[in-house]
Short mmCIF file of C-alpha atoms in Angstrom, two decimals:
data_model
loop_
_atom_site.label_atom_id
_atom_site.label_comp_id
_atom_site.label_asym_id
_atom_site.label_seq_id
_atom_site.Cartn_x
_atom_site.Cartn_y
_atom_site.Cartn_z
CA MET A 124 -0.08 -0.22 -0.10
CA THR A 125 1.37 3.08 -1.32
CA ARG A 126 0.09 6.59 0.43
CA TYR A 127 1.67 10.41 -0.15
CA VAL A 128 1.12 12.27 2.71
CA ARG A 129 1.29 15.73 0.93
CA ASN A 130 -1.78 17.50 0.45
CA MET A 131 -2.58 19.14 -3.11
CA ARG A 132 -6.26 18.99 -2.64
CA GLY A 133 -6.87 21.73 0.40
CA TYR A 134 -10.24 23.37 0.40
CA GLY A 135 -10.49 22.48 -3.72
CA GLN A 136 -13.29 24.39 -5.49
CA ASN A 137 -15.31 24.93 -2.95
CA PRO A 138 -13.35 26.62 0.53
CA PRO A 139 -15.63 27.47 3.57
CA ARG A 140 -16.45 31.02 4.08
CA ALA A 141 -14.93 32.35 6.71
CA ALA A 142 -17.47 33.91 8.34
CA TRP A 143 -15.09 36.64 9.67
CA PRO A 144 -16.42 39.28 11.96
CA ASN A 145 -19.24 42.05 11.24
CA ASP A 146 -19.07 39.91 7.76
CA ALA A 147 -15.57 41.74 6.94
CA LYS A 148 -14.42 40.95 3.16
CA ILE A 149 -11.11 40.19 3.98
CA ALA A 150 -8.53 39.58 7.53
CA VAL A 151 -5.40 41.08 7.12
CA GLN A 152 -2.99 39.93 9.87
CA PHE A 153 0.49 41.72 10.57
CA VAL A 154 2.64 39.82 12.36
CA LEU A 155 6.15 41.12 13.50
CA ASN A 156 8.63 38.81 14.10
CA TYR A 157 11.03 39.63 17.40
CA GLU A 158 14.54 37.96 17.05
CA GLU A 159 17.09 40.30 17.93
CA GLY A 160 19.18 38.96 20.64
CA GLY A 161 18.13 35.44 19.82
CA GLU A 162 19.83 34.88 16.35
CA ASN A 163 23.42 32.80 15.88
CA CYS A 164 26.08 34.56 18.15
CA VAL A 165 28.90 32.98 19.74
CA LEU A 166 28.11 35.04 22.79
CA HIS A 167 24.54 32.52 22.61
CA GLY A 168 26.82 29.65 22.60
CA ASP A 169 26.65 29.20 19.11
CA ALA A 170 29.44 28.03 16.76
CA ALA A 171 29.22 30.87 14.00
CA SER A 172 27.64 34.54 13.60
CA GLU A 173 24.26 35.07 12.19
CA ALA A 174 24.23 35.27 8.22
CA PHE A 175 20.28 35.36 7.65
CA LEU A 176 17.76 38.37 7.05
CA SER A 177 19.95 41.17 7.08
CA ASP A 178 21.02 44.53 5.46
CA ILE A 179 24.32 43.08 4.26
CA PRO A 180 25.25 41.69 1.01
CA GLY A 181 26.42 37.80 0.91
CA ALA A 182 26.23 38.00 4.65
CA ALA A 183 28.31 34.38 5.48
CA GLN A 184 28.82 32.85 9.02
CA TRP A 185 31.65 33.81 10.85
CA LEU A 186 32.91 30.43 12.43
CA GLY A 187 34.06 30.97 16.46
CA GLN A 188 33.62 34.94 15.76
CA ARG A 189 31.20 37.64 16.79
CA HIS A 190 30.25 39.51 13.55
CA TRP A 191 30.02 43.18 14.95
CA ASN A 192 28.23 44.42 12.28
CA MET A 193 25.63 41.64 12.05
CA GLU A 194 25.08 41.95 15.71
CA SER A 195 24.68 46.15 15.02
CA ILE A 196 21.95 45.13 12.16
CA TYR A 197 20.27 43.23 14.89
CA GLU A 198 20.38 45.39 17.61
CA TYR A 199 18.99 48.30 15.18
CA GLY A 200 15.74 46.49 15.24
CA ALA A 201 15.30 46.28 18.85
CA ARG A 202 17.03 49.42 19.54
CA ALA A 203 14.90 51.68 17.48
CA GLY A 204 12.78 49.30 14.30
CA PHE A 205 10.66 47.92 17.47
CA TRP A 206 9.71 51.32 18.67
CA ARG A 207 8.54 52.65 15.31
CA LEU A 208 6.42 49.98 14.32
CA HIS A 209 4.85 49.97 17.77
CA ARG A 210 4.09 53.66 17.08
CA LEU A 211 2.60 52.75 14.24
CA PHE A 212 0.53 50.21 15.25
CA THR A 213 -0.76 51.39 18.22
CA GLY A 214 -1.39 55.02 16.58
CA ALA A 215 -3.49 52.47 13.92
CA ASP A 216 -5.29 50.63 16.46
CA ILE A 217 -4.37 47.74 15.12
CA PRO A 218 -2.99 44.93 17.29
CA VAL A 219 -0.28 42.58 15.94
CA THR A 220 1.01 39.04 16.81
CA ILE A 221 4.80 38.96 17.84
CA TYR A 222 6.61 36.13 16.73
CA GLY A 223 9.00 35.87 19.63
CA VAL A 224 11.83 33.75 19.93
CA ALA A 225 12.19 33.12 23.64
CA THR A 226 15.71 33.91 24.23
CA ALA A 227 15.19 37.40 22.36
CA LEU A 228 12.23 38.35 24.57
CA ALA A 229 14.31 37.53 27.72
CA ARG A 230 16.72 39.87 26.59
CA SER A 231 14.44 42.80 25.90
CA PRO A 232 12.20 43.17 29.07
CA GLU A 233 10.91 47.00 27.76
CA GLN A 234 9.66 45.69 24.45
CA VAL A 235 7.99 42.75 26.45
CA ALA A 236 6.19 45.27 28.41
CA ALA A 237 5.46 47.29 25.48
CA MET A 238 3.63 44.51 23.75
CA LYS A 239 1.84 43.34 26.57
CA SER A 240 0.66 46.96 27.18
CA ALA A 241 -0.31 47.25 23.62
CA GLY A 242 -2.32 43.94 24.07
CA TRP A 243 -0.60 42.23 21.03
CA GLU A 244 -0.26 38.55 20.80
CA ILE A 245 3.43 37.08 21.99
CA ALA A 246 3.39 33.93 20.05
CA SER A 247 6.31 31.52 20.36
CA HIS A 248 9.08 31.70 17.52
CA GLY A 249 11.05 29.29 19.14
CA LEU A 250 13.81 29.28 21.57
CA LYS A 251 16.39 30.70 19.39
CA TRP A 252 16.18 31.98 15.43
CA VAL A 253 18.70 28.68 14.32
CA GLU A 254 17.87 26.46 11.81
CA HIS A 255 16.14 22.91 12.94
CA LYS A 256 16.44 20.90 9.86
CA ASP A 257 19.20 18.90 11.27
CA MET A 258 18.19 18.79 14.73
CA ALA A 259 17.45 15.09 15.95
CA ALA A 260 13.56 14.69 17.24
CA ASP A 261 14.34 14.23 20.99
CA GLU A 262 16.72 17.54 20.42
CA GLU A 263 14.39 19.43 18.79
CA ARG A 264 11.52 18.32 21.19
CA ALA A 265 13.55 19.63 24.19
CA ALA A 266 14.32 22.92 22.46
CA ILE A 267 10.39 23.19 22.20
CA ALA A 268 9.95 22.30 25.97
CA GLU A 269 12.21 25.00 27.07
CA ALA A 270 10.97 27.78 24.50
CA ILE A 271 7.84 27.04 26.26
CA ARG A 272 8.92 27.38 29.55
CA LEU A 273 11.32 30.36 28.59
CA HIS A 274 8.47 32.57 27.11
CA THR A 275 6.25 31.77 30.25
CA GLU A 276 8.73 32.72 32.62
CA VAL A 277 9.15 35.83 30.45
CA VAL A 278 6.09 37.19 29.43
CA GLY A 279 3.86 35.49 32.45
CA GLU A 280 1.63 33.27 29.93
CA ARG A 281 2.51 30.35 28.07
CA PRO A 282 2.05 30.79 24.35
CA ARG A 283 -1.01 29.73 22.53
CA GLY A 284 0.22 29.60 18.92
CA TRP A 285 4.04 28.41 17.16
CA TYR A 286 5.85 29.43 14.10
CA THR A 287 9.33 28.04 13.81
CA GLY A 288 10.41 29.44 10.64
CA ARG A 289 13.59 27.58 10.22
CA CYS A 290 11.80 24.37 10.36
CA SER A 291 12.37 20.82 10.37
CA GLU A 292 10.32 17.98 8.63
CA ASN A 293 9.24 17.08 12.32
CA THR A 294 8.43 20.49 13.79
CA VAL A 295 4.68 20.56 13.35
CA GLN A 296 4.49 17.14 14.79
CA LEU A 297 6.27 17.69 17.48
CA VAL A 298 4.61 20.68 18.51
CA ALA A 299 1.41 19.55 17.69
CA GLU A 300 2.68 16.69 20.59
CA GLU A 301 3.10 19.02 22.58
CA GLY A 302 -0.57 19.72 23.10
CA GLY A 303 -1.15 23.50 24.62
CA PHE A 304 -1.12 25.09 20.86
CA ASP A 305 -4.20 26.88 19.62
CA TYR A 306 -2.53 27.10 16.34
CA ILE A 307 0.51 26.41 14.98
CA SER A 308 2.03 28.46 11.52
CA ASP A 309 4.59 26.61 10.05
CA ALA A 310 3.27 26.50 6.72
CA TYR A 311 2.26 28.70 3.71
CA ASP A 312 0.03 26.36 1.46
CA ASP A 313 -3.23 28.02 1.98
CA ASP A 314 -5.38 31.45 2.47
CA LEU A 315 -7.27 30.58 5.15
CA PRO A 316 -6.91 28.02 8.36
CA TYR A 317 -7.48 24.60 8.06
CA TRP A 318 -7.16 21.27 10.30
CA LEU A 319 -4.60 19.06 10.39
CA GLU A 320 -4.97 15.44 11.68
CA LEU A 321 -1.68 14.26 13.51
CA GLU A 322 -2.85 11.11 15.27
CA GLU A 323 -5.18 11.40 17.82
CA ARG A 324 -5.12 15.55 18.08
CA ASP A 325 -6.73 17.83 15.81
CA GLN A 326 -4.05 20.61 15.32
CA LEU A 327 -5.61 24.08 13.58
CA ILE A 328 -2.84 25.23 11.25
CA ILE A 329 -2.76 29.03 10.14
CA PRO A 330 -0.39 29.56 7.51
CA TYR A 331 1.82 32.15 7.49
CA THR A 332 3.93 33.84 4.28
CA LEU A 333 6.97 34.47 2.65
CA GLU A 334 6.07 36.86 -0.24
CA ALA A 335 3.62 39.26 1.60
CA ASN A 336 7.44 39.35 3.80
CA ASP A 337 9.56 42.27 4.17
CA MET A 338 11.68 39.84 4.36
CA ARG A 339 12.23 40.20 0.36
CA PHE A 340 14.45 43.37 1.72
CA ALA A 341 17.34 41.00 2.41
CA THR A 342 16.35 38.27 -0.42
CA ALA A 343 17.34 38.31 -4.08
CA PRO A 344 14.97 38.71 -5.90
CA GLY A 345 13.54 41.20 -3.38
CA TRP A 346 12.35 44.28 -2.67
CA VAL A 347 14.51 47.49 -3.57
CA THR A 348 12.71 50.33 -2.64
CA GLY A 349 9.65 50.79 -0.21
CA GLN A 350 7.32 51.21 -3.00
CA ASP A 351 7.89 47.72 -4.04
CA PHE A 352 6.79 46.57 -1.04
CA TYR A 353 3.73 48.92 -0.65
CA THR A 354 2.72 47.85 -4.35
CA TYR A 355 3.20 43.96 -3.89
CA LEU A 356 0.78 44.47 -0.61
CA LYS A 357 -1.52 46.80 -2.28
CA ASP A 358 -2.26 44.36 -5.18
CA ALA A 359 -2.62 41.37 -2.73
CA PHE A 360 -4.50 43.19 -0.87
CA GLU A 361 -7.10 44.01 -3.48
CA THR A 362 -7.21 40.91 -5.09
CA LEU A 363 -8.22 38.84 -1.85
CA TYR A 364 -10.60 41.94 -1.13
CA ALA A 365 -12.47 41.55 -4.32
CA GLU A 366 -12.87 37.70 -3.64
CA GLY A 367 -14.28 38.58 -0.17
CA THR A 368 -16.34 40.57 -1.96
CA ASP A 369 -17.75 37.71 -4.04
CA GLY A 370 -18.36 35.57 -1.33
CA ALA A 371 -14.96 34.07 -0.73
CA PRO A 372 -13.54 36.04 1.87
CA LYS A 373 -9.82 35.08 2.63
CA MET A 374 -6.80 36.08 4.57
CA LEU A 375 -3.63 38.10 4.05
CA SER A 376 -0.56 36.86 6.54
CA ILE A 377 2.16 39.84 6.23
CA GLY A 378 5.42 39.22 7.65
CA LEU A 379 7.59 42.26 9.36
CA HIS A 380 10.79 42.20 10.98
CA CYS A 381 11.87 45.11 13.41
CA ARG A 382 15.20 45.60 11.76
CA LEU A 383 13.75 45.24 7.95
CA VAL A 384 10.90 47.05 7.99
CA GLY A 385 11.63 49.11 11.12
CA ARG A 386 14.21 51.23 8.80
CA PRO A 387 12.55 54.66 8.16
CA GLY A 388 12.96 54.43 4.22
CA LYS A 389 11.02 51.46 4.30
CA LEU A 390 8.95 51.90 6.80
CA ALA A 391 6.89 54.96 5.15
CA ALA A 392 5.42 52.19 2.39
CA LEU A 393 4.21 50.36 5.17
CA GLU A 394 2.63 53.92 7.31
CA GLN A 395 1.20 54.01 3.57
CA PHE A 396 -0.31 50.47 2.98
CA VAL A 397 -1.51 50.80 6.59
CA ASP A 398 -3.48 53.85 5.53
CA TYR A 399 -4.83 52.59 2.30
CA ILE A 400 -6.41 49.40 3.80
CA GLN A 401 -7.75 51.33 6.20
CA SER A 402 -10.03 53.61 3.83
CA PHE A 403 -11.95 50.21 2.93
CA GLU A 404 -14.98 49.13 5.17
CA GLY A 405 -15.17 45.29 5.99
CA VAL A 406 -11.73 45.25 6.77
CA TRP A 407 -10.89 42.93 10.35
CA THR A 408 -7.40 43.08 11.40
CA PRO A 409 -7.04 40.74 14.10
CA ARG A 410 -4.15 39.07 16.06
CA ARG A 411 -3.26 35.23 14.69
CA ILE A 412 -4.75 34.10 18.08
CA ASP A 413 -8.43 36.12 17.35
CA ILE A 414 -8.30 33.86 13.80
CA ALA A 415 -7.67 30.71 16.21
CA GLU A 416 -10.57 31.44 18.09
CA HIS A 417 -13.21 32.42 15.23
CA TRP A 418 -12.08 29.46 13.01
CA GLN A 419 -12.50 26.81 16.09
CA THR A 420 -15.76 28.60 16.87
CA HIS A 421 -17.12 28.65 13.35
CA HIS A 422 -15.55 25.98 11.47
CA PRO A 423 -14.87 22.85 13.93
CA HIS A 424 -13.28 20.09 12.94
CA GLN A 425 -15.11 17.18 12.24
CA ARG A 426 -13.36 13.82 11.41
CA ILE A 427 -14.75 11.39 8.16
CA GLU A 428 -13.62 8.40 7.22
CA ARG A 429 -10.93 8.89 4.37
CA PRO A 430 -10.45 6.72 1.52
CA SER A 431 -7.09 6.94 1.27
CA MET A 432 -7.06 6.03 4.88
CA MET A 433 -8.83 2.88 4.53
CA ASP A 434 -7.38 -0.31 4.70
CA LYS A 435 -8.66 -2.53 0.92
CA ALA A 436 -10.71 -4.68 2.74
CA ARG A 437 -12.87 -1.45 3.65
CA PHE A 438 -12.19 0.24 0.02
CA VAL A 439 -13.49 -2.44 -1.86
CA GLU A 440 -16.49 -2.56 0.53
CA SER A 441 -17.30 1.08 0.15
CA TYR A 442 -16.26 1.42 -3.79
CA GLY A 443 -16.26 -2.40 -5.34
CA GLY A 444 -19.65 -1.77 -7.02
CA ILE A 445 -18.98 1.75 -8.52
CA PHE A 446 -17.77 -0.42 -11.37
CA GLU A 447 -20.70 -2.47 -11.96
CA HIS A 448 -20.09 -5.98 -10.60
CA SER A 449 -15.99 -5.19 -10.78
CA PRO A 450 -14.87 -5.24 -7.21
CA TRP A 451 -11.58 -5.57 -8.73
CA VAL A 452 -11.19 -2.20 -10.28
CA ALA A 453 -11.24 -1.07 -6.33
CA GLU A 454 -9.17 -3.63 -5.09
CA GLN A 455 -6.21 -2.58 -8.02
CA ALA A 456 -7.26 1.09 -7.74
CA HIS A 457 -6.13 0.58 -3.45
CA ASP A 458 -2.51 -0.38 -4.26
CA LEU A 459 -2.00 2.90 -6.41
CA GLU A 460 -0.47 5.86 -4.63
CA LEU A 461 -3.34 7.49 -2.34
CA GLY A 462 -3.25 10.97 -0.05
CA PRO A 463 -5.53 13.05 1.10
CA ALA A 464 -6.35 14.65 -2.70
CA HIS A 465 -8.38 11.21 -3.02
CA ASP A 466 -10.23 11.90 -0.18
CA CYS A 467 -13.19 13.11 -2.42
CA ALA A 468 -15.40 12.05 -5.49
CA ALA A 469 -12.91 13.03 -8.07
CA GLY A 470 -9.88 11.02 -6.30
CA VAL A 471 -11.59 8.07 -5.86
CA HIS A 472 -12.67 8.62 -9.21
CA ASN A 473 -9.32 9.25 -10.89
CA VAL A 474 -7.52 5.65 -9.34
CA LEU A 475 -10.59 3.91 -9.84
CA CYS A 476 -10.61 4.63 -13.65
CA ARG A 477 -6.57 4.59 -13.22
CA ALA A 478 -7.18 0.90 -12.57
CA PHE A 479 -9.74 0.32 -15.62
CA ARG A 480 -7.85 1.89 -17.90
CA ARG A 481 -4.58 -0.01 -17.38
CA ALA A 482 -6.62 -3.35 -16.96
CA PRO A 483 -6.51 -5.56 -20.53
CA LYS A 484 -8.56 -5.07 -23.14
CA GLU A 485 -10.35 -8.55 -21.77
CA ALA A 486 -11.08 -7.44 -18.70
CA ARG A 487 -12.46 -3.89 -19.20
CA LEU A 488 -14.76 -5.86 -21.90
CA LYS A 489 -15.90 -8.01 -19.04
CA VAL A 490 -16.83 -4.69 -16.99
CA LEU A 491 -18.85 -3.82 -19.93
CA GLN A 492 -20.59 -7.16 -20.00
CA ALA A 493 -21.99 -6.54 -16.34
CA HIS A 494 -23.84 -3.58 -17.20
CA PRO A 495 -27.20 -4.06 -17.91
CA ASP A 496 -29.33 -4.03 -20.77
CA LEU A 497 -31.60 -0.25 -20.70
CA ALA A 498 -35.29 -0.95 -19.95
CA GLY A 499 -34.17 -4.73 -20.66
CA LYS A 500 -35.55 -8.28 -18.81
CA LEU A 501 -33.32 -7.38 -15.59
CA ALA A 502 -35.30 -4.43 -14.89
CA ALA A 503 -38.58 -5.48 -15.65
CA ALA A 504 -37.43 -8.56 -13.31
CA GLY A 505 -36.34 -6.20 -10.68
CA ARG A 506 -32.67 -7.62 -10.43
CA LEU A 507 -30.63 -4.33 -11.22
CA THR A 508 -28.53 -3.36 -8.67
CA ALA A 509 -29.54 -0.13 -6.49
CA GLU A 510 -27.54 2.34 -8.49
CA SER A 511 -28.73 1.46 -11.91
CA THR A 512 -32.50 1.01 -10.53
CA SER A 513 -32.18 4.48 -9.51
CA GLU A 514 -30.24 5.72 -12.71
CA GLN A 515 -32.76 4.51 -15.00
CA ALA A 516 -35.41 5.46 -13.36
CA GLY A 517 -34.27 9.03 -13.07
CA ALA A 518 -34.20 9.22 -17.04
CA GLY A 519 -37.78 7.65 -16.70
CA LEU A 520 -36.72 4.34 -18.42
CA ASP A 521 -39.25 2.28 -15.73
CA MET A 522 -42.35 4.19 -17.23
CA LEU A 523 -42.06 3.27 -20.81
CA THR A 524 -45.16 3.29 -23.51
CA ASP A 525 -45.42 -0.44 -24.99
CA ASP A 526 -43.87 0.79 -28.24
CA GLU A 527 -41.26 2.39 -26.63
CA ARG A 528 -40.05 -0.82 -24.39
CA ALA A 529 -40.44 -3.09 -27.74
CA ARG A 530 -38.15 -0.14 -29.77
CA PHE A 531 -35.21 -0.43 -26.51
CA THR A 532 -36.07 -4.18 -26.68
CA GLN A 533 -34.80 -4.21 -30.62
CA LEU A 534 -31.95 -2.07 -30.19
CA ASN A 535 -30.68 -4.06 -27.02
CA THR A 536 -31.09 -7.30 -29.04
CA ASP A 537 -29.31 -5.76 -32.14
CA TYR A 538 -26.86 -3.62 -30.39
CA VAL A 539 -25.06 -6.80 -28.29
CA ALA A 540 -25.23 -9.15 -31.37
CA LYS A 541 -22.97 -6.21 -33.18
CA HIS A 542 -21.11 -5.54 -30.42
CA GLY A 543 -20.64 -8.18 -28.01
CA PHE A 544 -21.78 -5.94 -24.83
CA PRO A 545 -24.51 -3.95 -23.95
CA PHE A 546 -25.43 -0.11 -24.84
CA ILE A 547 -23.88 1.83 -21.93
CA ILE A 548 -24.90 5.32 -21.55
CA ALA A 549 -24.78 7.84 -18.08
CA VAL A 550 -28.55 8.17 -18.07
CA ARG A 551 -28.09 11.31 -15.58
CA ASP A 552 -26.82 13.66 -18.48
CA HIS A 553 -29.88 12.62 -20.30
CA ASP A 554 -33.44 12.46 -20.91
CA LYS A 555 -35.25 9.69 -22.79
CA PRO A 556 -35.83 11.02 -25.88
CA SER A 557 -31.94 11.93 -26.13
CA ILE A 558 -31.05 8.28 -24.95
CA MET A 559 -32.89 6.65 -27.66
CA ALA A 560 -31.17 9.34 -29.95
CA ALA A 561 -28.00 8.21 -28.57
CA PHE A 562 -29.11 4.52 -29.08
CA GLU A 563 -30.04 5.24 -32.56
CA ARG A 564 -26.77 7.16 -33.22
CA ARG A 565 -24.31 5.10 -31.54
CA ILE A 566 -25.30 1.54 -33.03
CA GLY A 567 -24.07 2.38 -35.93
CA ASN A 568 -20.77 2.50 -34.94
CA ASP A 569 -17.55 0.20 -35.50
CA SER A 570 -16.47 -2.03 -32.38
CA THR A 571 -14.08 -0.34 -31.80
CA THR A 572 -14.98 2.97 -31.77
CA GLU A 573 -18.05 1.70 -29.33
CA PHE A 574 -15.65 0.19 -27.16
CA ALA A 575 -13.85 3.33 -26.37
CA GLU A 576 -17.20 5.41 -26.32
CA ALA A 577 -18.76 2.36 -23.82
CA CYS A 578 -15.51 2.60 -21.67
CA ARG A 579 -15.68 6.58 -21.30
CA GLN A 580 -19.37 6.01 -20.43
CA VAL A 581 -18.72 3.95 -17.78
CA GLU A 582 -16.23 6.17 -16.09
CA ARG A 583 -19.20 9.01 -16.22
CA ILE A 584 -21.42 6.73 -14.31
CA ALA A 585 -18.88 6.12 -11.92
CA GLU A 586 -18.22 9.60 -11.39
CA PHE A 587 -22.12 10.18 -10.52
CA ARG A 588 -22.22 7.45 -8.18
CA LEU A 589 -18.88 8.34 -6.02
CA GLN A 590 -20.86 12.35 -6.48
CA ASP A 591 -23.32 10.55 -4.30
CA LEU A 592 -21.20 9.12 -1.47
CA LEU A 593 -18.51 11.57 -1.13
CA PRO A 594 -17.30 15.49 -0.99
#
């Protein structure tokens, strides 16, 4: 059994209506990353200096040495940038979420007091602003626990949100395993929150952003001027606001850093954007914890039986009748690579059709031959499957005149004699006259053409049947 854990489906074509407070058309959520004092530095016991997200072009780590310029740039974020951003957001009456590195918070008591006084959420950004990718699971688990302990000690309450950023493949699982977080944001895969089933825990994920993010002032390709940043944020806002106006409200996350957008030449653009969105009605500017509480209340998670998680016996029990009297199709489909993308009608249809299409022609012929005649003897005797009975009745084939029944009987006889299998059509696409017209037309096809068409119709019938069972 091959299973693919990545989820390419998401909400699909029908995302939930967010139902933001006061019928807001968009949630614009500002995150301020507070990392200053938690970055790589030999003073912190690290092997080398920091090299990530600064205004130093091509910065590299200095092994075993302090990097005075790098430290100074980070210090600007704490000494000046933070307070400039604090004035902006408190003046605009917009609460933000702080992604606070625990060791950085511990080294910045005045800033922590200002965050708390402003009513900002202080979520955890890990213990130190370092890479987690090479950490063993036990080492990372211990780092998460220490981050929570220190954060609680410094802030006065434990964090309810988590974002590592420089995470490992284990991070989300380990943070969820801890059990105390209302949300995790180590994801960039949606414009809405969603639930992730991790063993027994239903974990809320509130995706973050690396593109509507001032980090691109320090990366290539990236922002050069503040107006680059403003234009991008404005375009993102307008696109999502229009979607919300059309009845599909979304969330716009905006990532900020004290040492980057906190510089005067960059901050002007952020001020311009804040002024711009405040000129619109229906804009909600919450903290991330506010989004989490809203989602938990209005979109609580409900577990369903997922096809990708079924064992073969259960899968065949559920879908073995989709292809008429041919459970082998479901048996073979179950052996394909299934994942979250297949937990819907389109997904199961895809793997069933793949199993059907890869089968030898003789096996596909038997599937065709397993289908009943339209309005034939089996229907008259009440011996159709429940699905076929419902489908034929829905097209009015259970209410034929004597002349219509006689004509269907003759066509059935002639068609099978010519092609070797019954006439098959997805009756839900038709009414009685169009079924008869298709019958009259298709009986004249050569058998190769008609075999291919009959297979397509079998797949279409399967699609309808699955839509009755799955989202």
